[in-house]
Amino acid sequence: MVIAVASGKGGTGKTTVSVNLAKAFGSAVQLLDCDVEEPNAHIFLNPSVSSEKVVNILVPEVDETRCDGCGECSRFCEYSAIVSFGSKPLVFPEMCHGCGGCARVCPKNAIHEVQKRIGVVKSSEAGNIVLIEGVLDVGVAMAPPLIRAVKSSLNKNLPAILDAPPGTSCPVIATLRDVDFVVLVTEPTPFGLNDLRLAVDMVRQLGIPFGVVINRSGAGDDRVHAYCYEEQIPLLMEIPDDRKIAEAYSRGSLIIEALPEYRGIFKGLINKISELKEQALSK
Amino acid sequence: MKIAFTTSGDDLNAPFDSRFGRSPKFLIYDLDKNSFEVFDNQQNLNAAQGAGIQSAETIARLGAGALITGHCGPNAFKVLNAAGIMIFNTKASTVADALESYKSGKLQQLDNADVEGHWA
């Protein structure tokens, strides 16, 4: 089973839920940190034995002697990464999504692809958790190819938890694609509710079963509860607005280790997700 | 020579727009005929990325030999340069003002991008 933990709003507790859920599994589980612009799950896990793999994308290089300036490459590229005016095309590697289309449509075979580094995928272990994290190089804007590289390291025979980046745009879609269940983490504030609505729209369009976790429950109002009730969205778990949790977090400790009384609610979350996933499958 | 101006309106009295890549429209003024045409840039206004590159390609296709705008980023500069288009910047408030400044030789030609990418 592959579970993604996402949210519209940033800072709602995706990583908190992801790392504690992974720890609560007890048995072997993979944790994929797909928030490649600022991966931070490792802070809570202090993993050992690390391996690192460089991730490249393919970007075009033009052979001037073959190019006749027809402009097919430029017309094909959705991202303006290659531009031609009847002369040698200009290439903007930082705009390139690495699809390789320009090389395919070139009638003169004047374009070949070269590797361009975008980041690394790090693998490590911490107790029952295999941590796989993507780290995007500074100045690189292309998160989705690195997220796909993180996901390609996934072992299908073991359960996996994917810690998604915030928002509802390409990096999130790249993370959520092909997962079995999405946990949307929110907080009971007007900001949390606004961004939860956006996230719900996104997950519904992707057609993935999902439920909501309310973090810092009790800190705001009950509008998120009312929204979930109206929309018939399962409420999976509530993490109370407890100062002891904030203290553990600020030390980089796992909630379920620092405060064993919360171990049960994370175990309950695993059971609830399994049930809902089964229900969705039988529909 | 034809000159491209960045604007949000449809004639010479229209407000001058300081953005290049995401300018709502381009007014192309023909110095030889003293006439102009206006072209919509809506597609690039809403582009996720590469608006400067696409806009540079657009005005090159429209036959502009010069561009008068507020600012020009590095990628747009590369394309304009490759297309042999001169770039001038001004803080004029209308297209007519910008044209007048150009004609009286008050505008300085840019020899490099004057802002970072995605400055807006």
Short mmCIF file of N, CA and C in Angstrom, two decimals, chain A residues 8-127:
data_model
loop_
_atom_site.label_atom_id
_atom_site.label_comp_id
_atom_site.label_asym_id
_atom_site.label_seq_id
_atom_site.Cartn_x
_atom_site.Cartn_y
_atom_site.Cartn_z
N GLY A 8 -3.03 21.40 1.25
CA GLY A 8 -2.96 22.60 0.43
C GLY A 8 -1.96 23.54 1.07
N LYS A 9 -2.20 23.84 2.35
CA LYS A 9 -1.39 24.81 3.08
C LYS A 9 -0.07 24.19 3.54
N GLY A 10 0.97 25.00 3.54
CA GLY A 10 2.25 24.55 4.07
C GLY A 10 2.25 24.67 5.60
N GLY A 11 3.07 23.87 6.25
CA GLY A 11 3.22 23.99 7.71
C GLY A 11 2.05 23.45 8.51
N THR A 12 1.24 22.58 7.91
CA THR A 12 0.09 22.05 8.67
C THR A 12 0.46 20.80 9.46
N GLY A 13 1.57 20.15 9.09
CA GLY A 13 1.98 18.95 9.82
C GLY A 13 2.12 17.70 8.95
N LYS A 14 2.36 17.88 7.66
CA LYS A 14 2.53 16.72 6.78
C LYS A 14 3.68 15.83 7.25
N THR A 15 4.82 16.48 7.53
CA THR A 15 6.00 15.70 7.92
C THR A 15 5.78 15.07 9.30
N THR A 16 5.16 15.80 10.20
CA THR A 16 4.84 15.25 11.53
C THR A 16 4.00 13.97 11.39
N VAL A 17 2.95 14.06 10.56
CA VAL A 17 2.08 12.89 10.35
C VAL A 17 2.87 11.77 9.67
N SER A 18 3.66 12.13 8.63
CA SER A 18 4.38 11.11 7.86
C SER A 18 5.36 10.32 8.73
N VAL A 19 6.19 11.02 9.50
CA VAL A 19 7.23 10.31 10.26
C VAL A 19 6.63 9.50 11.40
N ASN A 20 5.59 10.04 12.04
CA ASN A 20 4.98 9.29 13.15
C ASN A 20 4.18 8.09 12.65
N LEU A 21 3.54 8.28 11.49
CA LEU A 21 2.81 7.17 10.87
C LEU A 21 3.79 6.05 10.51
N ALA A 22 4.92 6.44 9.93
CA ALA A 22 5.94 5.45 9.54
C ALA A 22 6.44 4.69 10.77
N LYS A 23 6.71 5.43 11.85
CA LYS A 23 7.20 4.80 13.07
C LYS A 23 6.13 3.88 13.66
N ALA A 24 4.87 4.31 13.61
CA ALA A 24 3.78 3.53 14.20
C ALA A 24 3.53 2.23 13.45
N PHE A 25 4.01 2.14 12.20
CA PHE A 25 3.85 0.90 11.43
C PHE A 25 4.47 -0.28 12.16
N GLY A 26 5.58 -0.02 12.87
CA GLY A 26 6.24 -1.11 13.62
C GLY A 26 7.05 -2.00 12.71
N SER A 27 6.46 -2.50 11.62
CA SER A 27 7.18 -3.37 10.69
C SER A 27 7.83 -2.50 9.60
N ALA A 28 8.57 -3.20 8.71
CA ALA A 28 9.32 -2.47 7.68
C ALA A 28 8.42 -1.61 6.81
N VAL A 29 8.81 -0.36 6.65
CA VAL A 29 8.03 0.58 5.84
C VAL A 29 9.00 1.56 5.18
N GLN A 30 8.60 2.04 3.99
CA GLN A 30 9.41 3.05 3.32
C GLN A 30 8.80 4.43 3.54
N LEU A 31 9.66 5.40 3.76
CA LEU A 31 9.21 6.78 3.86
C LEU A 31 9.91 7.56 2.76
N LEU A 32 9.11 8.10 1.81
CA LEU A 32 9.69 8.84 0.70
C LEU A 32 9.46 10.33 0.91
N ASP A 33 10.53 11.07 1.13
CA ASP A 33 10.39 12.52 1.29
C ASP A 33 10.38 13.15 -0.11
N CYS A 34 9.16 13.47 -0.57
CA CYS A 34 9.00 14.03 -1.92
C CYS A 34 8.97 15.56 -1.90
N ASP A 35 9.16 16.14 -0.72
CA ASP A 35 9.22 17.61 -0.61
C ASP A 35 10.66 18.01 -0.93
N VAL A 36 11.02 17.86 -2.21
CA VAL A 36 12.43 17.89 -2.60
C VAL A 36 13.07 19.28 -2.53
N GLU A 37 12.24 20.32 -2.38
CA GLU A 37 12.83 21.65 -2.24
C GLU A 37 13.27 21.90 -0.80
N GLU A 38 12.67 21.21 0.14
CA GLU A 38 13.08 21.34 1.53
C GLU A 38 12.77 20.06 2.31
N PRO A 39 13.46 18.97 1.97
CA PRO A 39 13.19 17.71 2.66
C PRO A 39 13.63 17.80 4.12
N ASN A 40 12.76 17.41 5.03
CA ASN A 40 13.14 17.54 6.45
C ASN A 40 12.75 16.35 7.31
N ALA A 41 12.22 15.28 6.70
CA ALA A 41 11.84 14.10 7.50
C ALA A 41 13.06 13.54 8.23
N HIS A 42 14.24 13.68 7.64
CA HIS A 42 15.46 13.11 8.24
C HIS A 42 15.75 13.69 9.62
N ILE A 43 15.30 14.92 9.87
CA ILE A 43 15.58 15.57 11.15
C ILE A 43 14.98 14.75 12.31
N PHE A 44 13.82 14.12 12.05
CA PHE A 44 13.12 13.38 13.10
C PHE A 44 13.61 11.94 13.22
N LEU A 45 14.39 11.49 12.22
CA LEU A 45 14.72 10.07 12.19
C LEU A 45 16.18 9.75 12.45
N ASN A 46 17.07 10.75 12.35
CA ASN A 46 18.51 10.53 12.51
C ASN A 46 18.97 9.24 11.83
N PRO A 47 18.75 9.14 10.51
CA PRO A 47 19.07 7.87 9.84
C PRO A 47 20.58 7.66 9.72
N SER A 48 20.96 6.36 9.62
CA SER A 48 22.38 6.03 9.44
C SER A 48 22.56 5.35 8.09
N VAL A 49 23.78 5.06 7.73
CA VAL A 49 24.14 4.39 6.47
C VAL A 49 23.41 5.03 5.30
N SER A 50 24.09 5.94 4.66
CA SER A 50 23.43 6.69 3.61
C SER A 50 24.09 6.42 2.27
N SER A 51 23.27 6.27 1.24
CA SER A 51 23.82 6.21 -0.11
C SER A 51 23.20 7.34 -0.92
N GLU A 52 23.92 7.82 -1.90
CA GLU A 52 23.47 8.98 -2.64
C GLU A 52 23.58 8.73 -4.13
N LYS A 53 22.53 9.08 -4.87
CA LYS A 53 22.54 8.85 -6.31
C LYS A 53 22.22 10.17 -7.01
N VAL A 54 23.05 10.56 -7.96
CA VAL A 54 22.83 11.81 -8.69
C VAL A 54 21.70 11.62 -9.71
N VAL A 55 20.78 12.60 -9.78
CA VAL A 55 19.69 12.53 -10.74
C VAL A 55 19.91 13.59 -11.83
N ASN A 56 19.85 13.13 -13.08
CA ASN A 56 20.01 14.04 -14.21
C ASN A 56 18.73 14.06 -15.03
N ILE A 57 18.50 15.14 -15.75
CA ILE A 57 17.49 15.08 -16.81
C ILE A 57 18.23 15.29 -18.13
N LEU A 58 17.54 14.90 -19.21
CA LEU A 58 18.15 15.06 -20.52
C LEU A 58 17.69 16.38 -21.13
N VAL A 59 18.66 17.19 -21.56
CA VAL A 59 18.32 18.46 -22.21
C VAL A 59 18.93 18.46 -23.61
N PRO A 60 18.34 19.24 -24.54
CA PRO A 60 18.81 19.19 -25.92
C PRO A 60 20.13 19.91 -26.16
N GLU A 61 20.89 19.40 -27.12
CA GLU A 61 22.07 20.09 -27.62
C GLU A 61 21.96 20.04 -29.14
N VAL A 62 22.23 21.18 -29.79
CA VAL A 62 21.99 21.28 -31.23
C VAL A 62 23.31 21.20 -32.00
N ASP A 63 23.30 20.36 -33.03
CA ASP A 63 24.44 20.26 -33.94
C ASP A 63 24.22 21.27 -35.08
N GLU A 64 24.95 22.39 -35.00
CA GLU A 64 24.75 23.49 -35.96
C GLU A 64 24.96 23.08 -37.41
N THR A 65 25.85 22.11 -37.63
CA THR A 65 26.16 21.73 -39.01
C THR A 65 24.98 21.00 -39.66
N ARG A 66 24.11 20.40 -38.83
CA ARG A 66 22.97 19.68 -39.39
C ARG A 66 21.70 20.52 -39.43
N CYS A 67 21.59 21.48 -38.48
CA CYS A 67 20.36 22.27 -38.34
C CYS A 67 20.15 23.18 -39.55
N ASP A 68 18.91 23.13 -40.13
CA ASP A 68 18.62 24.06 -41.23
C ASP A 68 17.63 25.14 -40.78
N GLY A 69 17.41 25.22 -39.45
CA GLY A 69 16.58 26.31 -38.92
C GLY A 69 15.10 26.20 -39.24
N CYS A 70 14.59 24.99 -39.41
CA CYS A 70 13.17 24.84 -39.79
C CYS A 70 12.22 25.24 -38.65
N GLY A 71 12.66 25.18 -37.41
CA GLY A 71 11.83 25.64 -36.29
C GLY A 71 10.86 24.62 -35.73
N GLU A 72 10.91 23.37 -36.21
CA GLU A 72 10.01 22.32 -35.68
C GLU A 72 10.18 22.16 -34.17
N CYS A 73 11.41 22.17 -33.69
CA CYS A 73 11.72 21.98 -32.25
C CYS A 73 11.04 23.07 -31.43
N SER A 74 11.16 24.30 -31.92
CA SER A 74 10.62 25.45 -31.22
C SER A 74 9.09 25.39 -31.16
N ARG A 75 8.46 24.96 -32.26
CA ARG A 75 7.00 24.84 -32.28
C ARG A 75 6.52 23.72 -31.36
N PHE A 76 7.34 22.67 -31.23
CA PHE A 76 6.93 21.54 -30.41
C PHE A 76 6.99 21.86 -28.91
N CYS A 77 8.01 22.63 -28.48
CA CYS A 77 8.27 22.79 -27.04
C CYS A 77 7.23 23.67 -26.36
N GLU A 78 6.50 23.07 -25.41
CA GLU A 78 5.47 23.76 -24.64
C GLU A 78 6.08 24.75 -23.65
N TYR A 79 7.37 24.56 -23.34
CA TYR A 79 7.97 25.29 -22.22
C TYR A 79 8.97 26.36 -22.67
N SER A 80 8.99 26.66 -23.96
CA SER A 80 9.91 27.67 -24.50
C SER A 80 11.35 27.37 -24.15
N ALA A 81 11.72 26.11 -24.06
CA ALA A 81 13.09 25.76 -23.70
C ALA A 81 13.99 25.74 -24.92
N ILE A 82 13.40 25.75 -26.11
CA ILE A 82 14.19 25.80 -27.33
C ILE A 82 13.47 26.72 -28.31
N VAL A 83 14.21 27.70 -28.84
CA VAL A 83 13.60 28.73 -29.67
C VAL A 83 14.43 28.90 -30.92
N SER A 84 13.75 28.99 -32.08
CA SER A 84 14.48 29.07 -33.34
C SER A 84 13.90 30.17 -34.22
N PHE A 85 14.77 30.87 -34.94
CA PHE A 85 14.32 31.90 -35.90
C PHE A 85 14.92 31.68 -37.25
N GLY A 86 14.89 30.53 -37.77
CA GLY A 86 15.51 30.31 -39.07
C GLY A 86 17.03 30.28 -38.97
N SER A 87 17.52 30.24 -37.73
CA SER A 87 18.96 30.09 -37.56
C SER A 87 19.15 28.99 -36.52
N LYS A 88 20.33 28.87 -35.96
CA LYS A 88 20.55 27.87 -34.93
C LYS A 88 19.63 28.14 -33.73
N PRO A 89 18.92 27.13 -33.22
CA PRO A 89 18.00 27.38 -32.10
C PRO A 89 18.76 27.75 -30.83
N LEU A 90 18.11 28.56 -30.00
CA LEU A 90 18.65 28.87 -28.67
C LEU A 90 18.06 27.86 -27.70
N VAL A 91 18.89 27.32 -26.80
CA VAL A 91 18.40 26.35 -25.82
C VAL A 91 18.45 26.98 -24.43
N PHE A 92 17.37 26.82 -23.65
CA PHE A 92 17.32 27.29 -22.27
C PHE A 92 17.17 26.07 -21.36
N PRO A 93 18.30 25.47 -20.96
CA PRO A 93 18.24 24.20 -20.22
C PRO A 93 17.42 24.28 -18.93
N GLU A 94 17.42 25.46 -18.26
CA GLU A 94 16.70 25.57 -16.99
C GLU A 94 15.19 25.54 -17.18
N MET A 95 14.72 25.75 -18.43
CA MET A 95 13.29 25.69 -18.71
C MET A 95 12.86 24.29 -19.13
N CYS A 96 13.85 23.44 -19.45
CA CYS A 96 13.56 22.15 -20.09
C CYS A 96 13.03 21.14 -19.08
N HIS A 97 11.92 20.47 -19.45
CA HIS A 97 11.35 19.42 -18.59
C HIS A 97 11.87 18.04 -18.99
N GLY A 98 12.77 18.00 -19.97
CA GLY A 98 13.45 16.75 -20.32
C GLY A 98 12.60 15.73 -21.05
N CYS A 99 11.59 16.18 -21.82
CA CYS A 99 10.69 15.21 -22.47
C CYS A 99 11.32 14.57 -23.70
N GLY A 100 12.31 15.26 -24.30
CA GLY A 100 12.98 14.70 -25.48
C GLY A 100 12.24 14.91 -26.78
N GLY A 101 11.10 15.61 -26.75
CA GLY A 101 10.28 15.81 -27.94
C GLY A 101 11.01 16.53 -29.06
N CYS A 102 11.81 17.56 -28.71
CA CYS A 102 12.51 18.34 -29.74
C CYS A 102 13.42 17.44 -30.58
N ALA A 103 14.11 16.52 -29.90
CA ALA A 103 15.03 15.62 -30.62
C ALA A 103 14.26 14.70 -31.56
N ARG A 104 13.05 14.29 -31.11
CA ARG A 104 12.25 13.38 -31.95
C ARG A 104 11.67 14.07 -33.17
N VAL A 105 11.21 15.33 -33.00
CA VAL A 105 10.55 15.98 -34.14
C VAL A 105 11.55 16.58 -35.14
N CYS A 106 12.83 16.67 -34.76
CA CYS A 106 13.81 17.30 -35.64
C CYS A 106 14.00 16.47 -36.92
N PRO A 107 13.63 17.03 -38.09
CA PRO A 107 13.72 16.23 -39.33
C PRO A 107 15.17 15.98 -39.76
N LYS A 108 16.11 16.76 -39.25
CA LYS A 108 17.51 16.64 -39.67
C LYS A 108 18.37 15.87 -38.67
N ASN A 109 17.75 15.33 -37.63
CA ASN A 109 18.51 14.67 -36.56
C ASN A 109 19.63 15.55 -36.03
N ALA A 110 19.33 16.84 -35.91
CA ALA A 110 20.37 17.79 -35.48
C ALA A 110 20.40 17.94 -33.96
N ILE A 111 19.42 17.32 -33.27
CA ILE A 111 19.36 17.50 -31.81
C ILE A 111 19.65 16.17 -31.11
N HIS A 112 20.62 16.18 -30.21
CA HIS A 112 20.80 15.02 -29.34
C HIS A 112 20.68 15.51 -27.90
N GLU A 113 20.50 14.57 -26.99
CA GLU A 113 20.26 14.97 -25.61
C GLU A 113 21.50 14.75 -24.74
N VAL A 114 21.73 15.69 -23.83
CA VAL A 114 22.85 15.56 -22.88
C VAL A 114 22.32 15.63 -21.45
N GLN A 115 23.08 15.06 -20.53
CA GLN A 115 22.65 15.01 -19.13
C GLN A 115 22.84 16.36 -18.44
N LYS A 116 21.83 16.75 -17.65
CA LYS A 116 21.99 17.93 -16.80
C LYS A 116 21.54 17.54 -15.38
N ARG A 117 22.44 17.76 -14.42
CA ARG A 117 22.16 17.38 -13.04
C ARG A 117 21.09 18.27 -12.41
N ILE A 118 20.11 17.67 -11.72
CA ILE A 118 19.09 18.48 -11.03
C ILE A 118 19.07 18.25 -9.51
N GLY A 119 19.67 17.15 -9.05
CA GLY A 119 19.66 16.91 -7.61
C GLY A 119 20.12 15.51 -7.29
N VAL A 120 19.84 15.06 -6.05
CA VAL A 120 20.24 13.71 -5.64
C VAL A 120 19.07 13.00 -4.95
N VAL A 121 19.14 11.67 -4.95
CA VAL A 121 18.23 10.86 -4.13
C VAL A 121 19.09 10.17 -3.08
N LYS A 122 18.74 10.38 -1.79
CA LYS A 122 19.50 9.78 -0.70
C LYS A 122 18.69 8.65 -0.08
N SER A 123 19.35 7.53 0.20
CA SER A 123 18.67 6.42 0.87
C SER A 123 19.36 6.13 2.18
N SER A 124 18.57 5.87 3.22
CA SER A 124 19.15 5.57 4.52
C SER A 124 18.15 4.75 5.32
N GLU A 125 18.58 4.29 6.49
CA GLU A 125 17.70 3.49 7.33
C GLU A 125 17.67 4.02 8.75
N ALA A 126 16.49 3.94 9.38
CA ALA A 126 16.33 4.32 10.78
C ALA A 126 15.31 3.37 11.39
N GLY A 127 15.81 2.33 12.12
CA GLY A 127 14.91 1.34 12.71
C GLY A 127 14.12 0.63 11.63
#
